[in-house]
PDB file of C-alpha atoms in Angstrom:
ATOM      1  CA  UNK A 287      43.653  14.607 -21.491  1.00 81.00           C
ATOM      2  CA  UNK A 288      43.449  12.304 -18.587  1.00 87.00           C
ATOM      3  CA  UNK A 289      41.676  14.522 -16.555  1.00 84.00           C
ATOM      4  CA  UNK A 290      38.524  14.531 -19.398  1.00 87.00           C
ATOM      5  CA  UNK A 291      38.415  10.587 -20.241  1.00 88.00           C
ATOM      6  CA  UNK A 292      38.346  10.236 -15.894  1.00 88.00           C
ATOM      7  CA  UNK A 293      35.602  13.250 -15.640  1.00 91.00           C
ATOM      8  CA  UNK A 294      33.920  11.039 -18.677  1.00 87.00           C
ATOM      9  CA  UNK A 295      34.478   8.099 -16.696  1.00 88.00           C
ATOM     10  CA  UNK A 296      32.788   9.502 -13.686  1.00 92.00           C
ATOM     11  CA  UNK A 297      29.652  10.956 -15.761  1.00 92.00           C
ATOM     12  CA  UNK A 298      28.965   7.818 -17.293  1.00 90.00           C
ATOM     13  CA  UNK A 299      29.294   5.959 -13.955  1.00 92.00           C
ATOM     14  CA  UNK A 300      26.747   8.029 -12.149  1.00 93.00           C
ATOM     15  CA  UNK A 301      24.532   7.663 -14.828  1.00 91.00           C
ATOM     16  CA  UNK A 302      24.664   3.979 -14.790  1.00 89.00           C
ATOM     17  CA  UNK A 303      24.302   3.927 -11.131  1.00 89.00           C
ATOM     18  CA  UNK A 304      21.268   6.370 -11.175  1.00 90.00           C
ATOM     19  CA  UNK A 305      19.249   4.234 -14.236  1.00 83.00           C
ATOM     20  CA  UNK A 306      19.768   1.130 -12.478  1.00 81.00           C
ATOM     21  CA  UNK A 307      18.685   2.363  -8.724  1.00 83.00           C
ATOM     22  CA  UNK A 308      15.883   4.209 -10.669  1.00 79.00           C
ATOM     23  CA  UNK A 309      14.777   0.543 -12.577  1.00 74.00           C
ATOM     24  CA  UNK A 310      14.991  -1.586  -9.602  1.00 69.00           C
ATOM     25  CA  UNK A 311      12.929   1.450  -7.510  1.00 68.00           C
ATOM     26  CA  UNK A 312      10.178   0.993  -9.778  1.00 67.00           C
ATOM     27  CA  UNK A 313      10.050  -1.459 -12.345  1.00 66.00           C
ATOM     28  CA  UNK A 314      12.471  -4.695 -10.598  1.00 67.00           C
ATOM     29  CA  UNK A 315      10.924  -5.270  -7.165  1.00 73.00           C
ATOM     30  CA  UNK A 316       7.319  -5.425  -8.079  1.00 79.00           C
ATOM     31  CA  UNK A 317       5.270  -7.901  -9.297  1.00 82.00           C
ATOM     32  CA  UNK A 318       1.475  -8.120 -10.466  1.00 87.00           C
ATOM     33  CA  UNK A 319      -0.270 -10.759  -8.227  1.00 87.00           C
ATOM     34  CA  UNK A 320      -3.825 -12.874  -8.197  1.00 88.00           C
ATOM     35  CA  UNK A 321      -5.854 -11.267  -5.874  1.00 86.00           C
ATOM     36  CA  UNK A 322      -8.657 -13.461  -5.256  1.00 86.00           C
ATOM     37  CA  UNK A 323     -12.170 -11.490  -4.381  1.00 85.00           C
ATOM     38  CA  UNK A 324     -11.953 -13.152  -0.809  1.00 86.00           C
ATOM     39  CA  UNK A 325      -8.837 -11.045   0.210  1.00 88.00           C
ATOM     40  CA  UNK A 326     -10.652  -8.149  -0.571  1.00 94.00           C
ATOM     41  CA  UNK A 327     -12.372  -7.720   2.984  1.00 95.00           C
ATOM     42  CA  UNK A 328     -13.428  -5.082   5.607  1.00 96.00           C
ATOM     43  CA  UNK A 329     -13.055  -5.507   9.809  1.00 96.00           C
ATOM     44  CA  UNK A 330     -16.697  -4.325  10.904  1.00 96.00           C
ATOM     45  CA  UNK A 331     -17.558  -2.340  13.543  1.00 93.00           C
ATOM     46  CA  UNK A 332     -16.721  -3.754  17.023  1.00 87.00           C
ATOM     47  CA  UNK A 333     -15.514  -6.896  15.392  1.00 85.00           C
ATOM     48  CA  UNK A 334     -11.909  -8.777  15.191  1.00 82.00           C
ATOM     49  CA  UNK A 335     -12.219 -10.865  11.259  1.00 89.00           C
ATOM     50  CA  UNK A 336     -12.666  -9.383   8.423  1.00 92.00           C
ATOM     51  CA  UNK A 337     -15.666 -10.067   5.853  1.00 94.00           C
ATOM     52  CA  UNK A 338     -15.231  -9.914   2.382  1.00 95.00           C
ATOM     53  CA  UNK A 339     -17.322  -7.226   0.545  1.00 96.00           C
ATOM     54  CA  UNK A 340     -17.727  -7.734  -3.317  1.00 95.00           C
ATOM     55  CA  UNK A 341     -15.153  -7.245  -5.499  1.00 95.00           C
ATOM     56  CA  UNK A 342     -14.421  -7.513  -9.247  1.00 94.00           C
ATOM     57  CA  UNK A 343     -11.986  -6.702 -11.898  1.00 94.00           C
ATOM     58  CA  UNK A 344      -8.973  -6.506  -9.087  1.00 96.00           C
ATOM     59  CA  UNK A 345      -5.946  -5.656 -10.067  1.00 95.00           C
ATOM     60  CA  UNK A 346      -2.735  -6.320  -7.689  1.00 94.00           C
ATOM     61  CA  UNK A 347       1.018  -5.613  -7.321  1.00 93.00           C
ATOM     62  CA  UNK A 348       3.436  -6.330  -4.649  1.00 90.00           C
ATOM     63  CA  UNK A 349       6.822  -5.994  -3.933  1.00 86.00           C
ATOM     64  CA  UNK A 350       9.055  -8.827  -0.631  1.00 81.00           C
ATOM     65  CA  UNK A 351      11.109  -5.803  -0.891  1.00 78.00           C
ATOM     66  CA  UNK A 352       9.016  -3.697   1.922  1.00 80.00           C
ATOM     67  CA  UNK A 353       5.897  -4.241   3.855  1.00 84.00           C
ATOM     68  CA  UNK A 354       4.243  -1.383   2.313  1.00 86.00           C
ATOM     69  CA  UNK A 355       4.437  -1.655  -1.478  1.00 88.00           C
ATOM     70  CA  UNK A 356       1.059  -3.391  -1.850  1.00 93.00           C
ATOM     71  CA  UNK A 357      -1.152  -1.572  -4.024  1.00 95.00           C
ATOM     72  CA  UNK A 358      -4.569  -2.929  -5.244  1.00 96.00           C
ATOM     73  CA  UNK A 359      -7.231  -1.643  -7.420  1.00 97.00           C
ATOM     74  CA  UNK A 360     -10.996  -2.897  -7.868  1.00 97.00           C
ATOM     75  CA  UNK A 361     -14.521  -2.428  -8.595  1.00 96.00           C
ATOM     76  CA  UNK A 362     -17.213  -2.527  -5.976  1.00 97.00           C
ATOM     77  CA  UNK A 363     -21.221  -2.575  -5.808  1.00 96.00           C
ATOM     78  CA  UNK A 364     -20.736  -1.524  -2.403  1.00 96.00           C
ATOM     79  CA  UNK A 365     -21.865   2.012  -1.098  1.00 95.00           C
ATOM     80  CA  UNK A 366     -19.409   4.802   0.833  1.00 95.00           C
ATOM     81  CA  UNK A 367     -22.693   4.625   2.859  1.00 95.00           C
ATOM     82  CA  UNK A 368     -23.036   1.257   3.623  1.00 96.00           C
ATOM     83  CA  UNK A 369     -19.608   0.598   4.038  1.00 95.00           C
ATOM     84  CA  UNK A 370     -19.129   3.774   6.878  1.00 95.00           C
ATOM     85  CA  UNK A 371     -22.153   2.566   8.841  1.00 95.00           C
ATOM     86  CA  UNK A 372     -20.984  -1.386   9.038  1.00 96.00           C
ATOM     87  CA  UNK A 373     -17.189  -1.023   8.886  1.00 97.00           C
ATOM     88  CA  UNK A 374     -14.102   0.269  11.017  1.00 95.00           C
ATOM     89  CA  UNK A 375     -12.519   3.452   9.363  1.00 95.00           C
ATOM     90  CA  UNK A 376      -9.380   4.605   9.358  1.00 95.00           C
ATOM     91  CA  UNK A 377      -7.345   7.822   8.923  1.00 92.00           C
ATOM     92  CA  UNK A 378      -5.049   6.624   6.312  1.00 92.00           C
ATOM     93  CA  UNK A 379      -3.602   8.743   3.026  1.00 93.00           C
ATOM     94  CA  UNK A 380      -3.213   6.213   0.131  1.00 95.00           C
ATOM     95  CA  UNK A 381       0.569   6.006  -0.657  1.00 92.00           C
ATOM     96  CA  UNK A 382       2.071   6.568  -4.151  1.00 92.00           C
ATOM     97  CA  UNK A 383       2.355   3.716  -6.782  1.00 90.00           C
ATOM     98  CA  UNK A 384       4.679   3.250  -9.264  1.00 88.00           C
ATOM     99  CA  UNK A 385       3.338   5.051 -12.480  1.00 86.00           C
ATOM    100  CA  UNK A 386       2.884   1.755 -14.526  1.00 89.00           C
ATOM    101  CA  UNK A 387      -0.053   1.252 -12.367  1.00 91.00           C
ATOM    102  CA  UNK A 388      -2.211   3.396 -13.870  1.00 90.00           C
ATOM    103  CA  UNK A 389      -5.096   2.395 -11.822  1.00 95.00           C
ATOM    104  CA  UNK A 390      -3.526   3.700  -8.352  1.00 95.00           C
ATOM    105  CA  UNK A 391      -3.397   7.301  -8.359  1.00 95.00           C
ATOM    106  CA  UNK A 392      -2.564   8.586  -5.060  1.00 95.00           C
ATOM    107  CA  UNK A 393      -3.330  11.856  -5.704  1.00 95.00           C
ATOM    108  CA  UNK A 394      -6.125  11.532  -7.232  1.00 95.00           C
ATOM    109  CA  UNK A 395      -7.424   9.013  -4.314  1.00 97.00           C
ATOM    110  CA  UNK A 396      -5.862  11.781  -1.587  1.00 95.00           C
ATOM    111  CA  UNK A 397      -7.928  14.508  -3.292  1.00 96.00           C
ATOM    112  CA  UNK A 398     -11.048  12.307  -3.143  1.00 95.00           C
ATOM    113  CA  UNK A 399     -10.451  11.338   0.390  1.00 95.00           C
ATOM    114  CA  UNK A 400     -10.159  14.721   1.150  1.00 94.00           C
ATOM    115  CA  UNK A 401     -12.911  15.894   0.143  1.00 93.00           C
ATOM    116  CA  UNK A 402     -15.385  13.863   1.993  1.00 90.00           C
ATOM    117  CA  UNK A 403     -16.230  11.974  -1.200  1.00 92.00           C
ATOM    118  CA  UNK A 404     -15.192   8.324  -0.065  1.00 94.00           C
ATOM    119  CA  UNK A 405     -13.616   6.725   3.095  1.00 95.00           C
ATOM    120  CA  UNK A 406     -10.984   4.747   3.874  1.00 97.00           C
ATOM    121  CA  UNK A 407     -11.350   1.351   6.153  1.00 97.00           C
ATOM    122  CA  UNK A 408      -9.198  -0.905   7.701  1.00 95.00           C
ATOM    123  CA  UNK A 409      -9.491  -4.590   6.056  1.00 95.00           C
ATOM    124  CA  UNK A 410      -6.783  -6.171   8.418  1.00 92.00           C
ATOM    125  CA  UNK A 411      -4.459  -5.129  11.163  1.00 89.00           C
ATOM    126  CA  UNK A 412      -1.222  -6.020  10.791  1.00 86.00           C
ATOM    127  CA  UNK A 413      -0.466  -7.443   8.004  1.00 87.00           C
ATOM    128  CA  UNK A 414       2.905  -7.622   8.172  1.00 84.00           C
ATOM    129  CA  UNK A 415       4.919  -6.662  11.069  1.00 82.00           C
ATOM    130  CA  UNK A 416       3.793  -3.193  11.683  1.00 84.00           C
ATOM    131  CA  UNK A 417       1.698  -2.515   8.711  1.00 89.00           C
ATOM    132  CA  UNK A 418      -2.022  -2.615   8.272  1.00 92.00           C
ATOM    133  CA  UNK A 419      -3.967  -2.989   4.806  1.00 94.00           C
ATOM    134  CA  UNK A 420      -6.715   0.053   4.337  1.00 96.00           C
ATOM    135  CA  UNK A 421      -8.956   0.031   1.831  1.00 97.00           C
ATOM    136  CA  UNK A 422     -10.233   2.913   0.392  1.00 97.00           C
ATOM    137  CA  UNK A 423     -13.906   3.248  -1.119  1.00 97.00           C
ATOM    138  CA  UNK A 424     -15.083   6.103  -3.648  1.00 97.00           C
ATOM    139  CA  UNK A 425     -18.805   7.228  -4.513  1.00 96.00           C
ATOM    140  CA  UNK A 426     -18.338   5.945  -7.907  1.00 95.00           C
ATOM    141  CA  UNK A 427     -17.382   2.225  -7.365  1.00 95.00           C
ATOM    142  CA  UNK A 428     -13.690   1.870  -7.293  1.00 96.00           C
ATOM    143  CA  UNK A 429     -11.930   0.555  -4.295  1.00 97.00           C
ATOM    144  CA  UNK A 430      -8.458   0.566  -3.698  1.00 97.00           C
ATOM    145  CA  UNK A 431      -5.946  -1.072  -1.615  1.00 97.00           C
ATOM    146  CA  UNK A 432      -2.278  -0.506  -0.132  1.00 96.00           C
ATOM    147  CA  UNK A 433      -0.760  -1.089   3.397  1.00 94.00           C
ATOM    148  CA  UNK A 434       0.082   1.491   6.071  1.00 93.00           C
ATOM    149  CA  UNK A 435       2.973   1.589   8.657  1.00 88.00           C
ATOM    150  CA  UNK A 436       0.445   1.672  12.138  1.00 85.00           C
ATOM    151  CA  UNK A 437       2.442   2.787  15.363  1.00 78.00           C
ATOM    152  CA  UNK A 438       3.945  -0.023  15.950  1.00 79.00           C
ATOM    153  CA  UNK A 439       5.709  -0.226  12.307  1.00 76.00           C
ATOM    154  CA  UNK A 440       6.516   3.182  12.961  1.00 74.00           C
ATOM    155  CA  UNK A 441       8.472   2.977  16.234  1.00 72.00           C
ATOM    156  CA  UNK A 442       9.781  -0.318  14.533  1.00 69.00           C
ATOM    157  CA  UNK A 443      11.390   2.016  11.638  1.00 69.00           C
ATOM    158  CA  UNK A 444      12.177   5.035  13.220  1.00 69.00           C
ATOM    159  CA  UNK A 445      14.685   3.018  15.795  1.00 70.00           C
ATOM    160  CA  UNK A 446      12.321   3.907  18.792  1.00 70.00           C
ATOM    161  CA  UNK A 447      11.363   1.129  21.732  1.00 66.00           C
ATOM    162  CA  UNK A 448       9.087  -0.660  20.687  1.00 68.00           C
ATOM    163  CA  UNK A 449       5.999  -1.105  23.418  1.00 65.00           C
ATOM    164  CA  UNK A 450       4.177  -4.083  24.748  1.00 66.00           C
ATOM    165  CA  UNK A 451       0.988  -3.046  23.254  1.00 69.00           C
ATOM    166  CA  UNK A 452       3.092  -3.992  20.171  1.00 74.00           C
ATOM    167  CA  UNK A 453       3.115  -7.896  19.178  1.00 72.00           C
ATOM    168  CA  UNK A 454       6.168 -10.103  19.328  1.00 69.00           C
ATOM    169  CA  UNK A 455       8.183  -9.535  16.109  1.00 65.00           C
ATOM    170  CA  UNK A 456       9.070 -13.155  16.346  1.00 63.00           C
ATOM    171  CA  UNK A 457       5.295 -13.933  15.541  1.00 63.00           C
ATOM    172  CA  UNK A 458       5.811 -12.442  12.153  1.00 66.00           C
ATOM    173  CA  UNK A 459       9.169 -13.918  10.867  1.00 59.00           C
TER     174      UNK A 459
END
């Protein structure tokens, strides 16, 4: 009889345990943020600052929890076109969102990306220590936004020495 209330015990335990890493995973750490239109911005061609490119209906979450758990969603009247022959592009795949976003599909985005149909551009190099924001720009208006480990927040995570073409982590903190 002891044996079944401690295998009970155990059960119930794990499945506490795996609810509440599963709530804080994707419901506890974010929050939805005010985006304004300004922070909504492309680095052009050749050029160090960003310049902000129109933006409406924007609609933000973000987690202090990682560097990369910024996603952003918006409307734009500018074109793919316009936007690959002024801005710097970037080879980044969008990263997955918690499903309560509903307007951040990574797949969806990937698939789009993919297939030639929009372009993703870098809107500011590091961000955060070792992570760059990249928006992404489809044929049909909608702009999104997340943040992408570049090399240097990938050396930074995987434990390898870091460079000098890295910056000083102590700029950051």
């Amino acid at each position: 009889m002891i044996g079944k209330i401690l295998t009970v015990a155990i059960v119930l335990t794990g499945i506490v345990v795996a609810a509440s890493v599963y709530y804080l995973q994707v419901y506890h750490f974010y929050d939805e943020v005010d985006l304004p239109a300004s922070q909504i911005a492309l680095v052009p061609r050749g050029g160090d600052s960003a310049e902000p490119i129109p933006a409406d209906g924007i609609q933000a979450i973000d987690a202090n929890s990682s560097p990369i758990r910024f996603r952003a969603c918006f409307d734009t009247t500018l074109s793919v076109d316009e936007a690959r022959a002024r801005f710097e592009r970037v080879d980044a795949p969008p990263l997955n969102a918690p499903g309560w976003f509903d307007c951040f599909d990574a797949d969806a985005i990937g698939a789009a990306l993919a297939d030639g149909q929009g372009d993703t551009f870098l809107a500011q190099k590091n961000i955060a220590y070792g992570a760059d924001r990249v928006v992404a720009i489809l044929p049909d208006g909608r702009g999104f936004v997340w943040h992408q480990l570049n090399n240097c927040g990938e050396k930074a995570y995987d434990g390898t020495v870091i460079g000098e073409e890295c910056p000083p982590l102590e700029q950051f903190q």
